[in-house]
DNA sequence: CGCTCATTTGAGGAACTTCAAGGTCAGTGG
DNA sequence: CCACTGACCTTGAAGTTCCTCAAATGAGCG
């Protein structure tokens, strides 16, 4: 547990943005809002929230031995960078996501894709709690199968064309972020490219093409409007 | 549970090969060889083994509601075929693998990549058993995280070059099959291509290249010899 | 041996990457 | 208020990798 001194935030004070807007922050205990005593138990086995600024490392390679991570606000990426500089992003974790079952075995590093707040949860404690409380158990199970499902979709996505990958990603992100009117992509386009196995240039060109065909439009910066969901969904197949 | 009448094998008698050679067949209860009463419990909640011949469908799309699958012998593939005919193989399951947590939610079909024998295990029964027996629980957990780890590696593999994908796949398969002297690929090259997101032609060319560089050689049919593990591993990065 | 189907090989084209340059935007300092 | 800066995104042109289509070869089976 080299870099896990939970008392201190590893973030450095070189950003001005305020952390986690209220409407995206998620509290772990709140998932079990109807049971105060369970909430108290859960509070006891969590550490944090710990804050990290964008691009800082939350967990380096496989240094996370005994903890699961819960995203309170912001976006976390799980990724691997090769010696040649190429980077693969395996997953993005959004507020409310619990993950980290595989961290102990894979040399994936966990990084802040935006400014984030994360909770560290003792794996063993959570497991033994789960064996006593069915709600916790089924929550853990569904969190894991959710992740597995997303992984499988990610795999299938990687053998489609660039345009299809981008359309699918944007729509999925829009859904995961709560189907707001506009899709405000919270992380860099390079992150998306690395997630989709494309170059930044190809990503940019694909977005341009989607815009030219009228499926989306750029509102401002990374703020997009998904115009034609029907055609987007058709592209995704 | 449309097509799950467990009493009958869905295989059709158009193959001559004998099912599952003794040395690859794995019994589910045997995983808990030191506890006869647990073994008896496990036997009670399983149905099968059910036999399927190569290319037959074990579970169509999301018809598997309440069961997990355990591979006794042979290789099972989890895949999706698009309307345009393109097929994605998300995973291969080998003897000893337990899977199916996501089957209820994804429209992935489960098919026999070789002649296979599979067990059907009641999901709920296994879960409630797990809540009473820690060994079962930790087995389920490790089976699931294993699958998740493989999924993540699969994702990262998909953004590498064809040659790297093939080298990695062959070596991994060799490891999963027990590091025998020869790698006898048990399923078709088209299956590998669909798993790796390549065409059959590109796969074939990659194998030819690997052979020309002396990293592997074709012994007979799909029987390969991995000659230079050091260089293979170097290619995998 | 002769069938069939899987695999291999070749040639040409499409998709994506690479390299290089230009544009945009927010923050910074005059 | 406006130029300056650096990070990020966009665009263009050339090069590579992989795919598509077509044909040949080879392996397995009756």
Coordinates of C-alpha atoms (C1' of nucleotides) in Angstrom, one line a residue:
Chain A
X1 CA 0.0 0.0 0.0
X2 CA 2.8 2.3 -0.9
X3 CA 1.0 5.4 -2.0
X4 CA -2.1 5.1 0.0
X5 CA -1.9 7.5 2.9
X6 CA -5.5 8.2 3.1
X7 CA -5.3 11.2 5.3
X8 CA -3.9 13.4 2.6
X9 CA -5.1 14.4 -0.8
X10 CA -2.5 13.7 -3.4
X11 CA -3.8 16.5 -5.5
X12 CA -1.6 19.5 -6.0
X13 CA -3.1 22.9 -5.8
X14 CA -2.4 23.9 -9.4
X15 CA -6.0 23.9 -10.6
X16 CA -8.6 26.5 -9.9
X17 CA -11.8 24.5 -10.6
X18 CA -13.9 23.5 -7.7
X19 CA -14.3 19.8 -7.1
X20 CA -17.4 17.8 -7.9
X21 CA -20.5 19.7 -8.6
X22 CA -23.3 18.9 -6.3
X23 CA -25.5 17.3 -8.8
X24 CA -23.0 14.6 -9.8
X25 CA -21.6 13.8 -6.4
X26 CA -22.8 10.4 -5.0
X27 CA -22.5 9.2 -1.5
X28 CA -21.9 5.5 -1.0
X29 CA -24.1 5.0 2.1
X30 CA -26.9 6.7 0.3
X31 CA -27.3 3.6 -1.8
X32 CA -28.9 2.0 1.2
X33 CA -31.0 5.0 2.2
X34 CA -33.6 3.0 4.1
X35 CA -31.3 1.5 6.7
X36 CA -29.5 3.8 9.0
X37 CA -27.6 1.2 10.9
X38 CA -26.2 -0.3 7.6
X39 CA -25.2 3.2 6.6
X40 CA -23.3 3.6 9.8
X41 CA -21.5 0.3 9.2
X42 CA -20.6 1.3 5.6
X43 CA -19.3 4.7 6.8
X44 CA -17.0 2.9 9.2
X45 CA -15.2 0.8 6.6
X46 CA -14.6 3.6 4.1
X47 CA -11.8 6.1 3.9
X48 CA -12.1 9.4 2.2
X49 CA -13.4 11.0 0.1
X50 CA -9.9 11.6 -1.2
X51 CA -9.5 14.3 -3.8
X52 CA -7.3 14.1 -6.9
X53 CA -6.8 16.7 -9.6
X54 CA -7.0 15.9 -13.2
X55 CA -4.3 13.6 -14.6
X56 CA -3.0 12.7 -11.2
X57 CA -2.6 9.0 -10.3
X58 CA -5.0 7.5 -7.8
X59 CA -3.4 4.1 -7.7
X60 CA -0.1 3.3 -9.5
X61 CA -0.1 -0.1 -11.3
X62 CA -1.0 -2.8 -8.9
X63 CA -0.4 -1.1 -5.7
X64 CA -4.0 -1.4 -4.7
X65 CA -4.1 -4.6 -2.7
X66 CA -7.0 -4.6 -0.4
X67 CA -9.3 -1.8 -1.4
X68 CA -12.1 -1.2 -3.7
X69 CA -12.7 2.2 -5.1
X70 CA -16.0 4.1 -5.2
X71 CA -16.3 7.2 -7.4
X72 CA -18.0 10.1 -5.6
X73 CA -17.5 12.8 -8.2
X74 CA -15.6 13.2 -11.4
X75 CA -14.4 10.5 -13.8
X76 CA -11.7 8.0 -13.1
X77 CA -9.9 6.1 -15.9
X78 CA -8.2 2.7 -15.7
X79 CA -5.3 2.5 -18.1
X80 CA -2.0 1.2 -19.1
X81 CA 0.8 3.0 -20.9
X82 CA 3.3 1.1 -22.9
X83 CA 7.0 1.8 -23.2
X84 CA 6.5 3.1 -26.7
X85 CA 4.1 5.8 -25.3
X86 CA 0.9 4.2 -26.6
X87 CA -1.8 4.3 -23.9
X88 CA -4.9 2.0 -23.6
X89 CA -7.8 3.1 -21.5
X90 CA -9.7 0.1 -20.3
X91 CA -12.6 1.8 -18.6
X92 CA -14.0 5.0 -17.3
X93 CA -15.7 5.0 -13.9
X94 CA -18.4 7.6 -13.2
X95 CA -19.9 8.8 -9.9
X96 CA -21.7 5.9 -8.3
X97 CA -19.3 3.2 -9.8
X98 CA -17.6 0.7 -7.5
X99 CA -14.6 -1.1 -8.9
X100 CA -11.2 -2.5 -8.2
X101 CA -11.7 -6.3 -8.0
X102 CA -9.0 -6.8 -10.7
X103 CA -6.6 -4.1 -9.6
X104 CA -4.6 -6.4 -7.4
X105 CA -3.7 -8.6 -10.4
X106 CA -3.4 -6.3 -13.3
X107 CA -0.8 -3.7 -13.8
X108 CA -3.4 -1.1 -14.7
X109 CA -3.0 2.3 -13.2
X110 CA -6.0 4.2 -11.9
X111 CA -6.0 7.9 -12.8
X112 CA -8.1 11.0 -12.4
X113 CA -9.6 11.8 -15.9
X114 CA -11.1 14.9 -14.3
X115 CA -10.8 16.3 -10.8
X116 CA -12.3 13.5 -8.7
X117 CA -13.3 12.4 -5.3
X118 CA -13.0 8.7 -4.5
X119 CA -13.7 6.5 -1.5
X120 CA -11.4 3.6 -0.5
X121 CA -13.3 0.6 0.8
X122 CA -11.7 -2.3 2.6
X123 CA -12.3 -5.3 0.4
X124 CA -12.5 -7.9 3.1
X125 CA -14.7 -5.9 5.3
X126 CA -17.1 -5.3 2.5
X127 CA -17.1 -9.0 1.6
X128 CA -17.8 -10.1 5.1
X129 CA -20.5 -7.5 5.4
X130 CA -21.9 -8.9 2.2
X131 CA -22.0 -12.4 3.6
X132 CA -24.2 -11.1 6.4
X133 CA -26.4 -8.7 4.5
X134 CA -28.0 -9.8 1.2
X135 CA -28.5 -6.2 0.0
X136 CA -24.8 -5.5 0.1
X137 CA -24.1 -8.8 -1.5
X138 CA -26.5 -8.2 -4.4
X139 CA -25.1 -4.7 -4.8
X140 CA -21.6 -6.0 -5.1
X141 CA -22.8 -8.7 -7.5
X142 CA -24.6 -6.2 -9.7
X143 CA -21.7 -3.7 -9.7
X144 CA -19.4 -6.5 -10.9
X145 CA -21.7 -7.9 -13.6
X146 CA -22.3 -4.3 -14.7
X147 CA -18.6 -3.9 -15.2
X148 CA -18.3 -7.2 -16.9
X149 CA -21.1 -6.3 -19.3
X150 CA -19.5 -3.0 -20.2
X151 CA -16.2 -4.8 -20.8
X152 CA -17.9 -7.2 -23.2
X153 CA -19.5 -4.3 -25.1
X154 CA -16.2 -2.6 -25.2
X155 CA -14.6 -5.6 -26.7
X156 CA -17.2 -5.8 -29.4
X157 CA -16.9 -2.1 -30.0
X158 CA -13.2 -2.4 -30.8
X159 CA -13.8 -4.3 -34.0
X160 CA -16.2 -1.8 -35.6
X161 CA -15.4 1.2 -37.7
X162 CA -14.1 4.4 -36.2
X163 CA -17.4 6.2 -36.9
X164 CA -19.4 3.5 -35.3
X165 CA -17.1 3.4 -32.3
X166 CA -17.4 7.1 -31.8
X167 CA -21.2 7.2 -32.2
X168 CA -21.6 4.4 -29.8
X169 CA -19.3 5.9 -27.2
X170 CA -21.0 9.3 -27.3
X171 CA -24.4 7.9 -26.9
X172 CA -23.4 5.5 -24.1
X173 CA -21.7 8.4 -22.3
X174 CA -24.8 10.5 -22.7
X175 CA -26.8 7.7 -21.2
X176 CA -24.4 7.1 -18.3
X177 CA -24.3 10.8 -17.6
X178 CA -28.1 10.9 -17.2
X179 CA -29.4 11.7 -20.7
X180 CA -29.1 15.5 -20.1
X181 CA -30.0 17.8 -23.0
X182 CA -26.4 18.4 -23.9
X183 CA -23.6 15.9 -23.7
X184 CA -20.7 17.7 -21.9
X185 CA -17.8 15.4 -22.3
X186 CA -15.9 15.8 -19.0
X187 CA -12.5 14.5 -20.1
X188 CA -10.1 15.1 -23.0
X189 CA -10.7 13.8 -26.5
X190 CA -7.4 12.1 -26.3
X191 CA -8.9 10.0 -23.4
X192 CA -11.7 9.0 -25.7
X193 CA -9.3 8.1 -28.5
X194 CA -7.3 5.9 -26.2
X195 CA -10.4 4.2 -24.9
X196 CA -11.6 3.5 -28.5
X197 CA -8.2 2.4 -29.8
X198 CA -8.1 5.4 -32.3
X199 CA -5.7 8.3 -32.7
X200 CA -6.9 11.7 -31.7
X201 CA -6.9 12.7 -35.3
X202 CA -9.2 9.9 -36.3
X203 CA -11.5 10.7 -33.4
X204 CA -11.7 14.3 -34.4
X205 CA -12.4 13.4 -38.0
X206 CA -15.1 11.0 -37.0
X207 CA -16.8 13.7 -34.9
X208 CA -16.6 16.1 -37.8
X209 CA -18.2 13.6 -40.1
X210 CA -21.0 12.9 -37.5
X211 CA -21.5 16.7 -37.4
X212 CA -21.6 17.0 -41.2
X213 CA -24.2 14.2 -41.5
X214 CA -26.3 16.2 -39.0
X215 CA -26.3 13.5 -36.2
X216 CA -24.6 15.7 -33.7
X217 CA -23.4 19.3 -33.4
X218 CA -20.7 21.0 -31.5
X219 CA -22.2 23.6 -29.2
X220 CA -19.1 24.8 -27.5
X221 CA -15.8 23.2 -26.7
X222 CA -16.6 19.7 -25.6
X223 CA -20.3 20.4 -25.3
X224 CA -22.2 18.4 -27.9
X225 CA -25.8 18.0 -28.9
X226 CA -26.9 14.6 -30.0
X227 CA -29.4 15.6 -32.7
X228 CA -30.5 12.4 -34.3
X229 CA -30.7 9.5 -31.9
X230 CA -32.4 7.3 -34.4
X231 CA -29.6 7.5 -36.9
X232 CA -27.0 7.3 -34.1
X233 CA -28.4 4.1 -32.9
X234 CA -28.5 2.8 -36.5
X235 CA -24.9 3.6 -36.9
X236 CA -24.0 1.7 -33.7
X237 CA -24.9 -1.7 -35.2
Chain B
X1 CA -35.9 -20.8 -20.6
X2 CA -37.1 -21.7 -24.0
X3 CA -34.4 -24.1 -25.2
X4 CA -33.2 -25.5 -22.0
X5 CA -34.7 -28.9 -21.7
X6 CA -31.8 -30.4 -19.8
X7 CA -32.7 -34.0 -20.3
X8 CA -31.8 -34.1 -23.9
X9 CA -28.6 -33.2 -25.7
X10 CA -29.2 -30.7 -28.5
X11 CA -26.3 -32.2 -30.5
X12 CA -27.2 -33.8 -33.7
X13 CA -25.5 -37.1 -34.6
X14 CA -23.6 -35.8 -37.6
X15 CA -20.1 -36.0 -36.0
X16 CA -18.0 -39.0 -35.4
X17 CA -15.6 -37.7 -32.8
X18 CA -15.8 -38.8 -29.3
X19 CA -16.6 -36.2 -26.7
X20 CA -14.2 -34.7 -24.3
X21 CA -11.0 -36.6 -23.9
X22 CA -10.4 -37.8 -20.4
X23 CA -7.4 -35.5 -19.8
X24 CA -9.3 -32.3 -20.4
X25 CA -12.6 -33.2 -18.7
X26 CA -13.1 -31.4 -15.5
X27 CA -15.7 -32.2 -12.8
X28 CA -17.3 -29.3 -11.0
X29 CA -17.5 -31.0 -7.6
X30 CA -13.9 -32.0 -7.8
X31 CA -13.0 -28.4 -7.2
X32 CA -13.9 -29.1 -3.6
X33 CA -12.3 -32.5 -3.3
X34 CA -11.8 -32.4 0.4
X35 CA -15.4 -32.1 1.4
X36 CA -17.7 -34.9 0.4
X37 CA -20.9 -33.3 1.8
X38 CA -20.3 -30.1 -0.1
X39 CA -19.7 -32.1 -3.2
X40 CA -23.0 -33.8 -2.7
X41 CA -24.7 -30.4 -2.3
X42 CA -23.1 -29.2 -5.5
X43 CA -24.1 -32.3 -7.4
X44 CA -27.7 -31.7 -6.4
X45 CA -27.9 -28.2 -7.9
X46 CA -26.3 -29.0 -11.3
X47 CA -27.9 -30.4 -14.4
X48 CA -25.9 -32.2 -17.0
X49 CA -23.4 -32.7 -18.3
X50 CA -25.2 -31.8 -21.5
X51 CA -23.4 -32.5 -24.7
X52 CA -23.3 -30.3 -27.8
X53 CA -21.6 -30.9 -31.1
X54 CA -19.4 -28.3 -32.7
X55 CA -21.1 -25.1 -33.9
X56 CA -24.4 -25.9 -32.1
X57 CA -26.0 -23.4 -29.9
X58 CA -25.9 -23.9 -26.2
X59 CA -27.9 -20.8 -25.2
X60 CA -29.5 -18.6 -27.8
X61 CA -29.1 -14.9 -27.2
X62 CA -30.4 -14.1 -23.7
X63 CA -32.5 -17.1 -23.1
X64 CA -30.3 -18.1 -20.2
X65 CA -32.1 -16.6 -17.3
X66 CA -31.3 -18.4 -14.1
X67 CA -28.3 -20.6 -14.8
X68 CA -24.5 -20.4 -14.8
X69 CA -22.6 -22.6 -17.1
X70 CA -19.6 -24.7 -16.3
X71 CA -17.4 -26.2 -19.0
X72 CA -16.6 -29.9 -18.4
X73 CA -14.8 -30.5 -21.7
X74 CA -14.3 -28.8 -25.0
X75 CA -14.4 -25.1 -25.8
X76 CA -17.4 -22.8 -25.6
X77 CA -17.6 -19.4 -27.3
X78 CA -19.7 -16.4 -26.4
X79 CA -20.5 -14.4 -29.4
X80 CA -22.7 -12.1 -31.3
X81 CA -23.5 -12.1 -35.0
X82 CA -24.6 -8.9 -36.7
X83 CA -27.1 -8.6 -39.5
X84 CA -24.4 -7.9 -42.0
X85 CA -22.9 -11.3 -41.1
X86 CA -19.9 -10.0 -39.1
X87 CA -19.4 -12.0 -35.9
X88 CA -17.7 -11.0 -32.7
X89 CA -16.4 -13.6 -30.3
X90 CA -16.2 -12.1 -26.8
X91 CA -14.7 -15.0 -25.0
X92 CA -13.7 -18.6 -25.1
X93 CA -14.4 -20.8 -22.1
X94 CA -12.3 -23.8 -21.4
X95 CA -12.8 -26.8 -19.2
X96 CA -13.0 -25.7 -15.6
X97 CA -14.4 -22.2 -16.5
X98 CA -17.6 -21.0 -14.9
X99 CA -19.5 -18.2 -16.5
X100 CA -22.9 -16.7 -17.3
X101 CA -23.3 -13.8 -14.9
X102 CA -23.9 -11.5 -17.8
X103 CA -25.8 -13.8 -20.1
X104 CA -29.2 -12.7 -18.8
X105 CA -28.6 -9.1 -19.9
X106 CA -26.6 -9.3 -23.1
X107 CA -27.8 -10.7 -26.3
X108 CA -24.7 -12.9 -26.6
X109 CA -25.2 -16.4 -27.8
X110 CA -23.3 -19.3 -26.2
X111 CA -22.1 -21.8 -28.8
X112 CA -20.0 -24.9 -28.9
X113 CA -16.6 -24.0 -30.5
X114 CA -15.7 -27.7 -30.3
X115 CA -17.8 -30.7 -29.2
X116 CA -18.4 -29.8 -25.6
X117 CA -20.0 -31.0 -22.3
X118 CA -21.4 -28.3 -20.1
X119 CA -23.1 -28.2 -16.7
X120 CA -26.0 -26.0 -15.9
X121 CA -26.0 -24.6 -12.4
X122 CA -28.9 -22.8 -10.7
X123 CA -27.7 -19.3 -10.1
X124 CA -29.7 -18.7 -7.0
X125 CA -28.9 -22.0 -5.4
X126 CA -25.2 -21.4 -5.9
X127 CA -25.5 -17.9 -4.5
X128 CA -27.3 -19.0 -1.4
X129 CA -24.8 -21.8 -1.0
X130 CA -22.0 -19.2 -1.3
X131 CA -23.5 -17.1 1.5
X132 CA -23.3 -20.2 3.7
X133 CA -19.9 -21.5 2.6
X134 CA -16.9 -19.2 2.2
X135 CA -15.1 -21.6 -0.1
X136 CA -17.9 -21.5 -2.6
X137 CA -18.1 -17.7 -2.3
X138 CA -14.5 -17.2 -2.9
X139 CA -14.5 -19.6 -5.8
X140 CA -17.3 -17.6 -7.4
X141 CA -15.5 -14.4 -6.7
X142 CA -12.3 -15.6 -8.3
X143 CA -14.1 -17.1 -11.3
X144 CA -15.7 -13.7 -11.9
X145 CA -12.6 -11.6 -11.4
X146 CA -10.7 -14.0 -13.6
X147 CA -13.2 -13.4 -16.3
X148 CA -13.0 -9.6 -15.8
X149 CA -9.2 -9.7 -16.0
X150 CA -9.4 -11.6 -19.2
X151 CA -11.9 -9.1 -20.6
X152 CA -9.6 -6.2 -19.8
X153 CA -6.7 -7.9 -21.5
X154 CA -8.9 -8.6 -24.5
X155 CA -9.8 -4.9 -24.7
X156 CA -6.1 -3.9 -24.6
X157 CA -5.3 -6.5 -27.2
X158 CA -7.7 -5.1 -29.7
X159 CA -5.8 -1.9 -30.2
X160 CA -2.5 -3.7 -31.1
X161 CA -1.3 -4.7 -34.5
X162 CA -2.5 -8.0 -36.0
X163 CA 0.8 -9.7 -35.5
X164 CA 0.9 -8.8 -31.8
X165 CA -2.7 -9.9 -31.3
X166 CA -2.0 -13.2 -32.9
X167 CA 1.2 -13.8 -31.0
X168 CA -0.5 -12.9 -27.7
X169 CA -3.5 -15.1 -28.4
X170 CA -1.5 -18.1 -29.3
X171 CA 0.7 -17.8 -26.2
X172 CA -2.2 -17.2 -23.9
X173 CA -4.1 -20.2 -25.3
X174 CA -1.0 -22.3 -24.9
X175 CA -0.9 -21.3 -21.2
X176 CA -4.6 -21.8 -20.6
X177 CA -4.4 -25.2 -22.2
X178 CA -1.7 -26.3 -19.8
X179 CA 1.6 -25.4 -21.5
X180 CA 1.8 -28.7 -23.4
X181 CA 4.7 -29.3 -25.8
X182 CA 2.5 -28.5 -28.8
X183 CA -0.3 -26.0 -29.1
X184 CA -3.2 -27.9 -30.6
X185 CA -5.7 -25.2 -31.4
X186 CA -9.0 -26.9 -30.8
X187 CA -11.3 -24.6 -32.8
X188 CA -11.3 -23.0 -36.2
X189 CA -9.0 -20.2 -37.3
X190 CA -12.1 -18.2 -38.2
X191 CA -13.0 -18.3 -34.5
X192 CA -9.7 -16.9 -33.6
X193 CA -10.0 -14.2 -36.2
X194 CA -13.4 -13.2 -34.9
X195 CA -12.1 -13.2 -31.4
X196 CA -9.2 -10.9 -32.4
X197 CA -11.3 -8.6 -34.7
X198 CA -9.4 -9.7 -37.8
X199 CA -10.3 -11.4 -41.0
X200 CA -9.4 -15.0 -41.5
X201 CA -7.0 -13.9 -44.2
X202 CA -5.1 -11.5 -42.0
X203 CA -4.9 -14.1 -39.3
X204 CA -3.4 -16.6 -41.7
X205 CA -0.9 -14.1 -43.0
X206 CA 0.1 -13.2 -39.5
X207 CA 0.7 -16.8 -38.6
X208 CA 2.7 -17.2 -41.8
X209 CA 4.8 -14.3 -40.8
X210 CA 5.4 -15.6 -37.3
X211 CA 6.5 -18.9 -38.9
X212 CA 8.8 -17.1 -41.3
X213 CA 10.5 -15.3 -38.4
X214 CA 11.0 -18.6 -36.7
X215 CA 8.8 -17.8 -33.7
X216 CA 6.4 -20.7 -34.3
X217 CA 6.1 -23.6 -36.7
X218 CA 3.1 -25.4 -38.1
X219 CA 3.5 -29.1 -37.2
X220 CA 0.2 -30.4 -38.8
X221 CA -3.1 -28.9 -39.3
X222 CA -3.8 -26.7 -36.3
X223 CA -1.0 -28.2 -34.3
X224 CA 1.6 -25.5 -33.7
X225 CA 5.0 -25.4 -32.0
X226 CA 5.8 -22.2 -30.1
X227 CA 9.6 -22.1 -30.8
X228 CA 10.8 -18.8 -29.4
X229 CA 8.9 -17.8 -26.3
X230 CA 11.2 -15.0 -25.5
X231 CA 10.6 -13.3 -28.9
X232 CA 6.9 -14.1 -28.7
X233 CA 6.6 -12.3 -25.4
X234 CA 8.6 -9.4 -26.7
X235 CA 6.1 -9.1 -29.6
X236 CA 3.2 -9.1 -27.2
X237 CA 4.1 -5.7 -25.7
Chain C
dC1 C1' -9.6 -41.2 -55.0
dG2 C1' -12.6 -37.5 -55.0
dC3 C1' -15.4 -34.7 -52.5
dT4 C1' -16.0 -30.6 -49.4
dC5 C1' -14.6 -27.2 -46.5
dA6 C1' -10.9 -24.7 -44.1
dT7 C1' -6.9 -22.3 -44.9
dT8 C1' -3.4 -20.0 -47.7
dT9 C1' -1.9 -16.7 -51.1
dG10 C1' -2.2 -12.7 -54.3
dA11 C1' -3.6 -8.1 -56.0
dG12 C1' -6.0 -4.0 -55.3
dG13 C1' -8.6 -0.8 -52.5
dA14 C1' -10.4 1.3 -48.1
dA15 C1' -9.6 2.7 -43.5
dC16 C1' -6.8 4.3 -40.2
dT17 C1' -2.2 6.3 -38.7
dT18 C1' 1.6 9.4 -39.1
dC19 C1' 3.6 13.7 -39.7
dA20 C1' 3.1 18.4 -40.1
dA21 C1' 0.7 22.7 -39.9
dG22 C1' -3.0 25.7 -38.5
dG23 C1' -6.8 27.0 -35.4
dT24 C1' -9.3 27.8 -31.0
dC25 C1' -9.8 28.8 -26.3
dA26 C1' -8.6 30.0 -21.5
dG27 C1' -5.4 31.8 -18.6
dT28 C1' -1.6 35.4 -18.0
dG29 C1' 0.6 39.5 -18.0
dG30 C1' 1.4 43.9 -20.0
Chain D
dC1 C1' -8.4 45.7 -23.3
dC2 C1' -5.4 43.1 -26.0
dA3 C1' -1.4 40.4 -27.3
dC4 C1' 1.0 36.2 -25.7
dT5 C1' 1.2 31.5 -24.3
dG6 C1' 0.4 26.6 -24.0
dA7 C1' -2.8 22.9 -24.3
dC8 C1' -5.9 20.9 -27.0
dC9 C1' -8.4 20.1 -31.1
dT10 C1' -8.8 20.2 -36.2
dT11 C1' -7.4 19.7 -40.9
dG12 C1' -4.5 18.1 -44.9
dA13 C1' -1.4 14.9 -47.4
dA14 C1' 1.2 10.9 -47.5
dG15 C1' 2.1 6.2 -45.9
dT16 C1' 0.8 1.6 -43.6
dT17 C1' -2.0 -1.7 -42.2
dC18 C1' -5.7 -4.3 -42.8
dC19 C1' -9.7 -5.7 -45.6
dT20 C1' -12.1 -7.4 -49.8
dC21 C1' -12.4 -10.2 -53.6
dA22 C1' -10.7 -14.0 -56.2
dA23 C1' -8.3 -18.1 -56.9
dA24 C1' -5.2 -21.9 -55.4
dT25 C1' -3.8 -25.2 -52.1
dG26 C1' -4.3 -28.5 -48.5
dA27 C1' -6.6 -31.4 -44.9
dG28 C1' -10.1 -34.5 -43.4
dC29 C1' -13.6 -37.8 -44.5
dG30 C1' -16.4 -41.1 -47.0

